[in-house]
Short mmCIF file of C-alpha atoms in Angstrom, two decimals:
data_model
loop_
_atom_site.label_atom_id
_atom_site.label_comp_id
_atom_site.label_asym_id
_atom_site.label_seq_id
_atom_site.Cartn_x
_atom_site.Cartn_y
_atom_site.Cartn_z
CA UNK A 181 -27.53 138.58 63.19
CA UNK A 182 -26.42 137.51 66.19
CA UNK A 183 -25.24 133.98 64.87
CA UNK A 184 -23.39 135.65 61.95
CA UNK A 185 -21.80 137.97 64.75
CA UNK A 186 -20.88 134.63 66.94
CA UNK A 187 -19.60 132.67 63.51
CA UNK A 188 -17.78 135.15 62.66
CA UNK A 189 -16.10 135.73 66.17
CA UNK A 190 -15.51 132.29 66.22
CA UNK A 191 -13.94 132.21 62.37
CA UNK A 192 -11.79 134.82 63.47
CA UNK A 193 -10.75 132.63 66.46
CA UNK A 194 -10.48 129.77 64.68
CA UNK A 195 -8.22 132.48 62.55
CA UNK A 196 -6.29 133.10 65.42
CA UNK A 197 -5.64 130.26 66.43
CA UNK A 198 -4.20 128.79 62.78
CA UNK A 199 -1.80 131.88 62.80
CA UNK A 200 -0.90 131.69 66.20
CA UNK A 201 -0.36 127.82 65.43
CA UNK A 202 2.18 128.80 63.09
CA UNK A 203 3.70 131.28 64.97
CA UNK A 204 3.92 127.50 67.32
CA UNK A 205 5.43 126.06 65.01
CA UNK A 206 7.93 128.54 63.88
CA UNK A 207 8.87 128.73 67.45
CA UNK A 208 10.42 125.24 67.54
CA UNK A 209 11.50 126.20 64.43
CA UNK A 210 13.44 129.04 65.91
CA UNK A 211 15.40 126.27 68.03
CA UNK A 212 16.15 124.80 64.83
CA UNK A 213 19.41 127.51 64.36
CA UNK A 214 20.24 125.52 68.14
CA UNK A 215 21.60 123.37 65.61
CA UNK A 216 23.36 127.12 65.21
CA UNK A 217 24.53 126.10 68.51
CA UNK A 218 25.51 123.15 66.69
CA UNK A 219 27.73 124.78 64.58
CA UNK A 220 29.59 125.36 67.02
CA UNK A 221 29.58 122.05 67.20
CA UNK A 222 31.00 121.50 63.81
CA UNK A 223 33.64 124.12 64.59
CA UNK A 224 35.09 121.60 67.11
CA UNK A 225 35.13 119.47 64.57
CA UNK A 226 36.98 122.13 62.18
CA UNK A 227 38.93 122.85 64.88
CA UNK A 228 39.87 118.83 64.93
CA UNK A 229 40.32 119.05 61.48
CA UNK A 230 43.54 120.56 61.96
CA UNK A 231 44.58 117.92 64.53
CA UNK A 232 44.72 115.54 61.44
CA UNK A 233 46.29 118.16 59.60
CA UNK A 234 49.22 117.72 61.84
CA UNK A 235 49.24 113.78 60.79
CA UNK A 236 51.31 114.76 57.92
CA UNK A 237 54.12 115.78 60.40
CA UNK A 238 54.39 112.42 61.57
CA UNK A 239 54.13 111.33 58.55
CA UNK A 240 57.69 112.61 57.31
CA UNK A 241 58.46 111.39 60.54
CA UNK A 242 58.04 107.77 59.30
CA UNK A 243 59.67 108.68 55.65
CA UNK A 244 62.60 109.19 57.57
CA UNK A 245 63.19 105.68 59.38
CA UNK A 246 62.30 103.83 55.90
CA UNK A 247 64.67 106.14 53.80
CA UNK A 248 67.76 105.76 56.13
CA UNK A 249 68.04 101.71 55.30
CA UNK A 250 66.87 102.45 51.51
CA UNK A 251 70.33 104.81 51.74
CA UNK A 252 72.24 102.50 52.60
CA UNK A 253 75.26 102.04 54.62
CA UNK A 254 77.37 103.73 52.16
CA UNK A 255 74.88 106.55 51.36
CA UNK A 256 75.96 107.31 47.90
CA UNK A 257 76.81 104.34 45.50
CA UNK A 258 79.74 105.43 43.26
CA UNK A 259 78.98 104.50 39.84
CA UNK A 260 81.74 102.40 37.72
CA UNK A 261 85.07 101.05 39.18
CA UNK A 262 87.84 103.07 40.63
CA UNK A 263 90.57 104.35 38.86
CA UNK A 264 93.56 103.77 41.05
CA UNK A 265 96.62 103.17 39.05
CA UNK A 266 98.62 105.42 36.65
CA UNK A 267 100.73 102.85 34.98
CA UNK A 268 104.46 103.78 35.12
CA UNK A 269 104.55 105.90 31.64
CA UNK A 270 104.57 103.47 29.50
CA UNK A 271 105.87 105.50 26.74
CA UNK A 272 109.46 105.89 29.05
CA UNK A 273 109.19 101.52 28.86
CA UNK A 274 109.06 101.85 25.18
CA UNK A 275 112.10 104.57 24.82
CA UNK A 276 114.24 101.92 27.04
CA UNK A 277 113.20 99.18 24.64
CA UNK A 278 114.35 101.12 21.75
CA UNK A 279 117.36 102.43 23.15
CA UNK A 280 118.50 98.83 24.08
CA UNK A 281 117.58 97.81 20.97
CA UNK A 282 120.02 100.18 19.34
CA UNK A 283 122.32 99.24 21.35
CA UNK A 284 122.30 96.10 20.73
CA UNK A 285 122.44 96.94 16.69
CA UNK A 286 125.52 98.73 17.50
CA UNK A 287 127.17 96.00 18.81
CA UNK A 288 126.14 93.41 16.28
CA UNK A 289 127.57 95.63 13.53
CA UNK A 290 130.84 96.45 15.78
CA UNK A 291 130.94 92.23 15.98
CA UNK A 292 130.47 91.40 12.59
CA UNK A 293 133.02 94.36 11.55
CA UNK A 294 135.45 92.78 13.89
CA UNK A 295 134.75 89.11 12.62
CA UNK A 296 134.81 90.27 9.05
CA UNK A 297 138.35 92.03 9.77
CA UNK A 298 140.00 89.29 11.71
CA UNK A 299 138.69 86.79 8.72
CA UNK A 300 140.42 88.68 6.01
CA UNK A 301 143.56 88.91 7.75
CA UNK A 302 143.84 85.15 8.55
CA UNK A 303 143.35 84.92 4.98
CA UNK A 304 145.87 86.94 3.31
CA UNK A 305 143.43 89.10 1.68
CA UNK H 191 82.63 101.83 68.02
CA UNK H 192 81.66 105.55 67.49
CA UNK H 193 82.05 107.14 64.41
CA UNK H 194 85.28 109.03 63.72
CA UNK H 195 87.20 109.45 60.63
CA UNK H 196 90.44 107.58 60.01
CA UNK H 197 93.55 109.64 59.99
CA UNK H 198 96.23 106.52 59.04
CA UNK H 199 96.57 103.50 58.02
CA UNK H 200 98.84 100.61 58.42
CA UNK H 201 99.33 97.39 57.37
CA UNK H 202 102.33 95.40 58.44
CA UNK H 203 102.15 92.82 56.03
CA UNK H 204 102.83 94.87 53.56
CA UNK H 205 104.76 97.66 54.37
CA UNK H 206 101.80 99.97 54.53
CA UNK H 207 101.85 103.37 56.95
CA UNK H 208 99.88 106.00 55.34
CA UNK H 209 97.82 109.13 56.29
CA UNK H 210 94.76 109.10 55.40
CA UNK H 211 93.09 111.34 53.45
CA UNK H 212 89.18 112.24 52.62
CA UNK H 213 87.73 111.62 49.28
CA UNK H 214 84.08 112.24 47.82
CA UNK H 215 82.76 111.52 44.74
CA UNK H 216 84.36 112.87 41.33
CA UNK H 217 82.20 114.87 38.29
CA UNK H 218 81.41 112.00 36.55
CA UNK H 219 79.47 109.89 39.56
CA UNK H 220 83.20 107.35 40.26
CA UNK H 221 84.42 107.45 43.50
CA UNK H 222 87.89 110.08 43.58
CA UNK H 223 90.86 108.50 43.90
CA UNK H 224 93.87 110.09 46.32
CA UNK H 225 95.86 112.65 43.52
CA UNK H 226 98.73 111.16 41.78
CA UNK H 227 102.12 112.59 43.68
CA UNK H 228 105.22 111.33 45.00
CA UNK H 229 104.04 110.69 48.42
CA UNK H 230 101.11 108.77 47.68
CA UNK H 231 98.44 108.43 50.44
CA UNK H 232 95.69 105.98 50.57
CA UNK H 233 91.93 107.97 50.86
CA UNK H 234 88.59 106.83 52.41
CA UNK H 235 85.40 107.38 50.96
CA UNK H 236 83.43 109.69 52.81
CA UNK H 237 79.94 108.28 52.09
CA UNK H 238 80.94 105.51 53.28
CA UNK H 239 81.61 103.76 57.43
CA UNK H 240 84.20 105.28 59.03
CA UNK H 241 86.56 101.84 60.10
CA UNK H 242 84.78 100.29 63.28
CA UNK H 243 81.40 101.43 62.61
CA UNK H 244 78.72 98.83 61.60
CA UNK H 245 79.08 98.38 57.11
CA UNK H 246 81.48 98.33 54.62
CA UNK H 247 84.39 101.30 55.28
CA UNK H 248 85.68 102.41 51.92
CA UNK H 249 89.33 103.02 51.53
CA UNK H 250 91.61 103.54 48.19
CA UNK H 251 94.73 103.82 46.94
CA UNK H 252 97.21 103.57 43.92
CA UNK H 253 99.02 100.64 42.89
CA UNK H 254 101.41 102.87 40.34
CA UNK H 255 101.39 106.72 40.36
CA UNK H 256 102.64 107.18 36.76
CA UNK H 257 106.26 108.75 36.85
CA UNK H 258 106.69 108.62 40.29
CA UNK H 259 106.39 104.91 40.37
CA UNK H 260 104.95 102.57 42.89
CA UNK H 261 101.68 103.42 45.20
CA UNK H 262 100.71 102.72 48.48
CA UNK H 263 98.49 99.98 48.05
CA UNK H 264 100.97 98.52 45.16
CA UNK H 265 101.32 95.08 47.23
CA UNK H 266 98.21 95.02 47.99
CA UNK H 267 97.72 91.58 45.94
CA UNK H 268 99.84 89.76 48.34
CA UNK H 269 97.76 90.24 51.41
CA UNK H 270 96.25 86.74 52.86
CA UNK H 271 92.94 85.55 55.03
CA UNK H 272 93.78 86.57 58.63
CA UNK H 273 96.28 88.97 58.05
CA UNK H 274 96.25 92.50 60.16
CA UNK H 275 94.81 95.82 58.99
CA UNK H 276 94.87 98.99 61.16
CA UNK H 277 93.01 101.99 60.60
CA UNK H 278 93.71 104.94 63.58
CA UNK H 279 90.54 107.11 63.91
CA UNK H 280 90.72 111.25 64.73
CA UNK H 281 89.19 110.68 67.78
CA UNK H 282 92.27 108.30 69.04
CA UNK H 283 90.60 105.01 68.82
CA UNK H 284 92.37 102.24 66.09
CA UNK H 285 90.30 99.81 64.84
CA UNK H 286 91.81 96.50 64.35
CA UNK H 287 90.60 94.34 60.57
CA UNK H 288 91.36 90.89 59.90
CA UNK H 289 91.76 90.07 56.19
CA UNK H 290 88.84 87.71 55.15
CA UNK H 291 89.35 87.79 51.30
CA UNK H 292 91.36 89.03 48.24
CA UNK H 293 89.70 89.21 45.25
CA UNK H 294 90.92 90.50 41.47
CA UNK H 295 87.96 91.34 39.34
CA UNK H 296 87.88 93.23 35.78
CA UNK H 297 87.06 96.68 36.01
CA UNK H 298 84.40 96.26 33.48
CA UNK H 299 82.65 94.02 35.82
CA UNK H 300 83.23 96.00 39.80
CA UNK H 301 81.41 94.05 42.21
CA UNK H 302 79.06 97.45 43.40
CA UNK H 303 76.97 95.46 45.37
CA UNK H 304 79.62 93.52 47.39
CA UNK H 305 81.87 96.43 47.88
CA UNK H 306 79.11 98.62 48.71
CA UNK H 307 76.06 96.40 49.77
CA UNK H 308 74.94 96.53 53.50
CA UNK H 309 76.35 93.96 55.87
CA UNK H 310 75.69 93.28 59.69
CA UNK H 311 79.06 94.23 61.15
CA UNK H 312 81.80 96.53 61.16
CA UNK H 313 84.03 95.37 58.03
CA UNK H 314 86.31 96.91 55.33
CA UNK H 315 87.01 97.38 51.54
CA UNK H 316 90.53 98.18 50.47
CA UNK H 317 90.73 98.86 46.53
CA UNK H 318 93.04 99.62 44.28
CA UNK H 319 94.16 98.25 40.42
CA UNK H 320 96.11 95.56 39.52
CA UNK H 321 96.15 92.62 36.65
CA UNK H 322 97.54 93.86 32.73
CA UNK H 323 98.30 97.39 31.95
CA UNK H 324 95.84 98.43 29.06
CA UNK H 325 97.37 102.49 27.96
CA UNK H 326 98.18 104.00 31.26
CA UNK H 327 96.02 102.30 33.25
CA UNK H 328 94.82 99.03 34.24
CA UNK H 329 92.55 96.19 33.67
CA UNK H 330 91.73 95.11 37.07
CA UNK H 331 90.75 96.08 40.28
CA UNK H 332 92.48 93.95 43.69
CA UNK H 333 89.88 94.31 46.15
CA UNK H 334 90.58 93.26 50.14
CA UNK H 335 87.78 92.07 52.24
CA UNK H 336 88.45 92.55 56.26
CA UNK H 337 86.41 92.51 59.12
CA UNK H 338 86.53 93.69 62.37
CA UNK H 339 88.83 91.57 65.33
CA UNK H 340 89.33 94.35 67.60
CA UNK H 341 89.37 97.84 68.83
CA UNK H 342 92.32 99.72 70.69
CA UNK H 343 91.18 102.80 72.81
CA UNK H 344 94.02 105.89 72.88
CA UNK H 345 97.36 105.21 73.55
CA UNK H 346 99.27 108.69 74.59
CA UNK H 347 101.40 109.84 71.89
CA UNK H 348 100.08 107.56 69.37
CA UNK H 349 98.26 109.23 66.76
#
């Protein structure tokens, strides 16, 4: 009797002593959320995150350099060649042709009337 | 020198003394030319230098305005290597150009790149037509090359 009454005191120490070993070992455990503190941690980090976010500011930053010499000195390239002369209406050129060419038609004729006239009177007829 | 538009013009060999006027760039992408009148006027091209400053300054001008007759730049063929260009800025200043070339090309075939095209120093491109008439216009384009030779701060009453 009195052994059963000592083995079992001493299974439920034994007992005791596996659950509070647990109880050990969740209580390391508990430090685990530290790594909670950790987190915090890993906000930094977050919080660094945007740091790199503002990279991309720079970065237009350097588009700007490289696009001003792919601009160009002249900063817009006109396309074809320039259209700077209105010839001096040609059509005007053309009326003065004809006109002198009239002219000159009129004259002819007037000659040749003259020549023809003369002719026939130095002839008699 | 600092950047100021040019207001006039002048080039002694020639005859030249002209406001200047602004131009851009026209509908169809081609650079505007100065508007056909009686008192012609040559035009620079705003995307372009303004005379002094480092590249190639832009400026245009008619050889023939139709009815009205001849253009500003109409002897602008007979300009030789060395020969004076002056362009007088807003801000007072004149920059002084020495002629370095003449060229007539085909307007089917513009040099872009050489009127255009980067360069290391302060220079300019006078342009304007020349060569055959083809309708009422013409086949060429007479292009002057100049470069920088000097720079003339304000003078009073000289604008």
């Amino acid at each position: 009797m009195r052994r059963t009454v000592l083995s079992a005191l001493a299974l439920a120490g034994t007992a005791v002593l596996i659950g509070t070993g647990p109880a050990f070992a969740d209580g390391p455990a508990t430090p685990s959320p530290v790594p909670a503190s950790a987190a915090p941690t890993t906000q930094p980090e977050k919080s660094a995150e945007p740091t790199r976010a503002a990279e991309p500011t720079p970065a237009p930053a350097r588009d700007e350099p490289t696009r001003a010499p792919a601009e160009g000195q002249v900063s817009v390239v006109p396309s074809g060649a320039p259209d700077t002369g209105v010839a001096a209406a040609p059509a005007s050129g053309s009326d003065g042709t004809a006109l002198g060419a009239g002219a000159a038609a009129v004259l002819a004729l007037g000659g040749g009337t003259v020549f023809v006239v003369r002719r026939r009177r130095a002839t008699g007829a | 020198m600092a950047r100021s538009v040019p207001v006039r013009l002048l080039i002694p060999a020639i005859g030249v003394d002209t406001p200047v006027i602004r131009l851009g760039l026209a509908a169809d992408g081609t650079v505007q030319v100065p508007p056909v009148t009686a008192h012609d006027r040559a035009g620079w091209y705003r995307h372009s230098p303004t005379p002094g400053e480092t590249g190639p300054s832009v400026l245009l001008g008619h050889v023939t305005v139709g009815p009205y007759g001849d253009g500003v730049f109409r002897h602008l063929a007979r300009l030789r290597r060395g020969e004076r260009i002056t362009a007088r800025l807003e801000n007072g200043t004149a920059a002084e150009f020495a002629v370095t070339a003449v060229r007539t090309v085909p307007r089917t075939d513009f040099p872009a790149d050489d009127v255009y095209g980067n360069v290391d120093r302060p220079e300019l491109r006078l342009i304007t037509c020349g060569g055959a008439r083809t309708g009422d216009g013409y086949a060429d384009n007479v292009i002057v090359f100049a470069a920088l030779s000097g720079a003339k701060s304000p003078t009073p009453g000289e604008r």
